[in-house]
Amino acid sequence: MLYLARMDVTFPADLSAERIAELQAAEKEYSQALQHDGRFAGIWRVVGEYANYSLFDVASNDELHQILSGFPMYAYMKVKVTPLAKHPNSIR
């Protein structure tokens, strides 16, 4: 099943730069592992915002929830998920 997720990140003002750097490093490691195993099918930055659109290819809603809640920065994210279905005009 394909899902498009928009993830917006907002860190609290009192979070230290060191802690943010730690979270960003952990986030990169986690997301790249998911990309390598194929469940995280793509990621695109939203220009001018601390946000992204991500494409996930997973077996179920529950699996997607588990993946999303596993992101190290999840506590600072607002996530909007859109399930996707094949378009009848698609040639792929």
Short mmCIF file of N, CA and C in Angstrom, two decimals:
data_model
loop_
_atom_site.label_atom_id
_atom_site.label_comp_id
_atom_site.label_asym_id
_atom_site.label_seq_id
_atom_site.Cartn_x
_atom_site.Cartn_y
_atom_site.Cartn_z
N MET A 1 0.85 -1.18 0.00
CA MET A 1 0.00 0.00 0.00
C MET A 1 0.89 1.24 0.00
N LEU A 2 0.50 2.21 -0.80
CA LEU A 2 1.26 3.45 -0.87
C LEU A 2 0.60 4.54 -0.05
N TYR A 3 1.44 5.31 0.63
CA TYR A 3 0.98 6.43 1.44
C TYR A 3 1.88 7.63 1.19
N LEU A 4 1.27 8.79 1.06
CA LEU A 4 2.01 10.03 1.00
C LEU A 4 1.86 10.71 2.36
N ALA A 5 2.98 11.08 2.94
CA ALA A 5 2.94 11.74 4.25
C ALA A 5 3.64 13.08 4.16
N ARG A 6 2.97 14.10 4.66
CA ARG A 6 3.63 15.39 4.84
C ARG A 6 4.03 15.47 6.30
N MET A 7 5.31 15.76 6.52
CA MET A 7 5.84 15.87 7.88
C MET A 7 6.39 17.27 8.08
N ASP A 8 5.82 17.98 9.04
CA ASP A 8 6.30 19.31 9.41
C ASP A 8 6.95 19.19 10.78
N VAL A 9 8.16 19.74 10.91
CA VAL A 9 8.91 19.65 12.16
C VAL A 9 8.97 21.02 12.82
N THR A 10 8.65 21.05 14.12
CA THR A 10 8.77 22.27 14.92
C THR A 10 9.43 21.89 16.24
N PHE A 11 10.64 22.40 16.44
CA PHE A 11 11.34 22.16 17.70
C PHE A 11 10.97 23.25 18.70
N PRO A 12 10.85 22.88 19.98
CA PRO A 12 10.60 23.91 21.00
C PRO A 12 11.80 24.86 21.10
N ALA A 13 11.54 26.10 21.44
CA ALA A 13 12.58 27.13 21.51
C ALA A 13 13.67 26.78 22.52
N ASP A 14 13.33 26.00 23.55
CA ASP A 14 14.32 25.69 24.58
C ASP A 14 15.12 24.42 24.32
N LEU A 15 14.93 23.80 23.15
CA LEU A 15 15.70 22.60 22.81
C LEU A 15 17.08 23.04 22.34
N SER A 16 18.12 22.47 22.92
CA SER A 16 19.49 22.92 22.61
C SER A 16 19.90 22.53 21.19
N ALA A 17 20.82 23.29 20.65
CA ALA A 17 21.36 23.00 19.32
C ALA A 17 22.02 21.62 19.29
N GLU A 18 22.66 21.23 20.38
CA GLU A 18 23.28 19.90 20.46
C GLU A 18 22.23 18.80 20.36
N ARG A 19 21.14 18.97 21.09
CA ARG A 19 20.07 17.96 21.07
C ARG A 19 19.43 17.88 19.69
N ILE A 20 19.23 19.02 19.05
CA ILE A 20 18.67 19.03 17.70
C ILE A 20 19.60 18.29 16.74
N ALA A 21 20.90 18.54 16.84
CA ALA A 21 21.88 17.85 15.98
C ALA A 21 21.85 16.34 16.22
N GLU A 22 21.71 15.92 17.47
CA GLU A 22 21.61 14.48 17.79
C GLU A 22 20.37 13.88 17.14
N LEU A 23 19.24 14.57 17.27
CA LEU A 23 17.99 14.08 16.68
C LEU A 23 18.10 14.01 15.16
N GLN A 24 18.70 15.00 14.54
CA GLN A 24 18.85 15.00 13.08
C GLN A 24 19.73 13.85 12.61
N ALA A 25 20.80 13.55 13.33
CA ALA A 25 21.67 12.43 12.98
C ALA A 25 20.93 11.10 13.12
N ALA A 26 20.19 10.95 14.20
CA ALA A 26 19.43 9.71 14.42
C ALA A 26 18.33 9.58 13.37
N GLU A 27 17.70 10.69 13.01
CA GLU A 27 16.65 10.71 11.99
C GLU A 27 17.20 10.26 10.64
N LYS A 28 18.38 10.75 10.29
CA LYS A 28 19.02 10.37 9.02
C LYS A 28 19.30 8.87 8.98
N GLU A 29 19.86 8.34 10.06
CA GLU A 29 20.16 6.91 10.12
C GLU A 29 18.88 6.08 9.99
N TYR A 30 17.85 6.45 10.73
CA TYR A 30 16.57 5.71 10.72
C TYR A 30 15.94 5.77 9.32
N SER A 31 15.87 6.97 8.74
CA SER A 31 15.20 7.10 7.44
C SER A 31 15.97 6.41 6.33
N GLN A 32 17.29 6.44 6.39
CA GLN A 32 18.06 5.77 5.34
C GLN A 32 17.94 4.26 5.44
N ALA A 33 17.83 3.72 6.64
CA ALA A 33 17.60 2.27 6.78
C ALA A 33 16.26 1.88 6.16
N LEU A 34 15.23 2.70 6.38
CA LEU A 34 13.92 2.43 5.77
C LEU A 34 13.96 2.57 4.25
N GLN A 35 14.77 3.49 3.74
CA GLN A 35 14.92 3.64 2.30
C GLN A 35 15.62 2.42 1.71
N HIS A 36 16.64 1.95 2.38
CA HIS A 36 17.37 0.78 1.88
C HIS A 36 16.50 -0.47 1.83
N ASP A 37 15.59 -0.62 2.78
CA ASP A 37 14.75 -1.83 2.77
C ASP A 37 13.49 -1.68 1.91
N GLY A 38 13.31 -0.47 1.31
CA GLY A 38 12.24 -0.27 0.35
C GLY A 38 10.92 0.25 0.90
N ARG A 39 10.80 0.33 2.20
CA ARG A 39 9.52 0.81 2.76
C ARG A 39 9.37 2.32 2.68
N PHE A 40 10.48 3.03 2.64
CA PHE A 40 10.50 4.48 2.49
C PHE A 40 10.91 4.73 1.04
N ALA A 41 9.90 4.90 0.18
CA ALA A 41 10.13 4.89 -1.27
C ALA A 41 10.62 6.21 -1.82
N GLY A 42 10.48 7.30 -1.10
CA GLY A 42 10.96 8.59 -1.58
C GLY A 42 10.74 9.68 -0.57
N ILE A 43 11.55 10.74 -0.70
CA ILE A 43 11.42 11.89 0.19
C ILE A 43 11.78 13.15 -0.58
N TRP A 44 10.96 14.19 -0.39
CA TRP A 44 11.16 15.47 -1.05
C TRP A 44 11.01 16.58 -0.03
N ARG A 45 11.94 17.52 -0.05
CA ARG A 45 11.90 18.68 0.84
C ARG A 45 10.87 19.68 0.33
N VAL A 46 10.18 20.35 1.24
CA VAL A 46 9.29 21.45 0.90
C VAL A 46 10.15 22.72 0.96
N VAL A 47 10.29 23.39 -0.15
CA VAL A 47 11.17 24.55 -0.24
C VAL A 47 10.74 25.63 0.75
N GLY A 48 11.71 26.10 1.53
CA GLY A 48 11.47 27.20 2.46
C GLY A 48 10.83 26.80 3.78
N GLU A 49 10.62 25.52 4.00
CA GLU A 49 10.00 25.06 5.24
C GLU A 49 10.81 23.91 5.83
N TYR A 50 10.67 23.68 7.13
CA TYR A 50 11.26 22.48 7.74
C TYR A 50 10.18 21.41 7.64
N ALA A 51 10.02 20.89 6.42
CA ALA A 51 8.95 19.94 6.13
C ALA A 51 9.36 19.10 4.93
N ASN A 52 8.70 17.96 4.79
CA ASN A 52 8.95 17.10 3.64
C ASN A 52 7.68 16.35 3.26
N TYR A 53 7.69 15.87 2.03
CA TYR A 53 6.70 14.90 1.58
C TYR A 53 7.44 13.59 1.42
N SER A 54 6.89 12.55 1.99
CA SER A 54 7.51 11.23 1.95
C SER A 54 6.54 10.21 1.40
N LEU A 55 7.06 9.29 0.61
CA LEU A 55 6.27 8.21 0.04
C LEU A 55 6.66 6.91 0.72
N PHE A 56 5.67 6.22 1.29
CA PHE A 56 5.91 4.95 1.97
C PHE A 56 5.19 3.83 1.23
N ASP A 57 5.83 2.69 1.13
CA ASP A 57 5.26 1.50 0.51
C ASP A 57 5.30 0.39 1.56
N VAL A 58 4.17 0.23 2.27
CA VAL A 58 4.10 -0.70 3.40
C VAL A 58 2.85 -1.56 3.29
N ALA A 59 2.78 -2.59 4.12
CA ALA A 59 1.70 -3.58 4.03
C ALA A 59 0.39 -3.12 4.68
N SER A 60 0.47 -2.19 5.64
CA SER A 60 -0.76 -1.88 6.37
C SER A 60 -0.68 -0.51 7.05
N ASN A 61 -1.85 -0.04 7.48
CA ASN A 61 -1.92 1.18 8.29
C ASN A 61 -1.09 1.04 9.56
N ASP A 62 -1.18 -0.12 10.18
CA ASP A 62 -0.46 -0.35 11.43
C ASP A 62 1.06 -0.28 11.21
N GLU A 63 1.54 -0.86 10.10
CA GLU A 63 2.97 -0.80 9.83
C GLU A 63 3.41 0.65 9.61
N LEU A 64 2.62 1.42 8.88
CA LEU A 64 2.96 2.82 8.66
C LEU A 64 3.00 3.57 9.99
N HIS A 65 2.01 3.34 10.85
CA HIS A 65 2.00 4.01 12.15
C HIS A 65 3.25 3.67 12.96
N GLN A 66 3.63 2.41 12.92
CA GLN A 66 4.83 1.98 13.65
C GLN A 66 6.07 2.69 13.11
N ILE A 67 6.17 2.79 11.79
CA ILE A 67 7.31 3.47 11.18
C ILE A 67 7.32 4.95 11.56
N LEU A 68 6.19 5.62 11.39
CA LEU A 68 6.13 7.04 11.69
C LEU A 68 6.46 7.34 13.14
N SER A 69 5.89 6.57 14.05
CA SER A 69 6.13 6.82 15.47
C SER A 69 7.55 6.44 15.89
N GLY A 70 8.27 5.73 15.03
CA GLY A 70 9.65 5.37 15.31
C GLY A 70 10.66 6.45 14.92
N PHE A 71 10.23 7.46 14.18
CA PHE A 71 11.15 8.53 13.82
C PHE A 71 11.63 9.24 15.08
N PRO A 72 12.94 9.45 15.22
CA PRO A 72 13.46 10.11 16.41
C PRO A 72 12.87 11.50 16.67
N MET A 73 12.46 12.20 15.63
CA MET A 73 11.88 13.53 15.80
C MET A 73 10.36 13.51 15.84
N TYR A 74 9.76 12.33 15.97
CA TYR A 74 8.31 12.18 15.92
C TYR A 74 7.58 13.10 16.91
N ALA A 75 8.15 13.28 18.08
CA ALA A 75 7.51 14.13 19.10
C ALA A 75 7.39 15.59 18.66
N TYR A 76 8.19 15.97 17.66
CA TYR A 76 8.21 17.34 17.18
C TYR A 76 7.58 17.48 15.79
N MET A 77 6.91 16.42 15.34
CA MET A 77 6.34 16.40 14.00
C MET A 77 4.82 16.54 14.01
N LYS A 78 4.33 17.22 13.01
CA LYS A 78 2.92 17.16 12.66
C LYS A 78 2.89 16.37 11.35
N VAL A 79 2.15 15.26 11.32
CA VAL A 79 2.14 14.37 10.16
C VAL A 79 0.73 14.27 9.60
N LYS A 80 0.63 14.45 8.29
CA LYS A 80 -0.65 14.26 7.59
C LYS A 80 -0.44 13.15 6.56
N VAL A 81 -1.22 12.09 6.66
CA VAL A 81 -1.06 10.92 5.80
C VAL A 81 -2.22 10.85 4.81
N THR A 82 -1.87 10.58 3.56
CA THR A 82 -2.86 10.40 2.50
C THR A 82 -2.64 9.04 1.86
N PRO A 83 -3.60 8.10 1.98
CA PRO A 83 -3.47 6.82 1.28
C PRO A 83 -3.60 7.06 -0.23
N LEU A 84 -2.82 6.33 -1.00
CA LEU A 84 -2.83 6.49 -2.45
C LEU A 84 -3.33 5.22 -3.14
N ALA A 85 -4.02 5.41 -4.25
CA ALA A 85 -4.48 4.30 -5.09
C ALA A 85 -4.03 4.57 -6.52
N LYS A 86 -3.88 3.53 -7.28
CA LYS A 86 -3.46 3.67 -8.67
C LYS A 86 -4.50 4.48 -9.44
N HIS A 87 -4.00 5.42 -10.24
CA HIS A 87 -4.88 6.23 -11.08
C HIS A 87 -5.16 5.48 -12.37
N PRO A 88 -6.39 5.50 -12.85
CA PRO A 88 -6.72 4.72 -14.05
C PRO A 88 -5.99 5.20 -15.31
N ASN A 89 -5.45 6.42 -15.32
CA ASN A 89 -4.72 6.93 -16.47
C ASN A 89 -3.22 6.63 -16.42
N SER A 90 -2.77 6.04 -15.33
CA SER A 90 -1.35 5.77 -15.18
C SER A 90 -0.88 4.67 -16.14
N ILE A 91 0.28 4.86 -16.76
CA ILE A 91 0.82 3.83 -17.64
C ILE A 91 1.76 2.90 -16.88
N ARG A 92 2.01 3.14 -15.60
CA ARG A 92 2.87 2.28 -14.80
C ARG A 92 2.06 1.44 -13.87
#
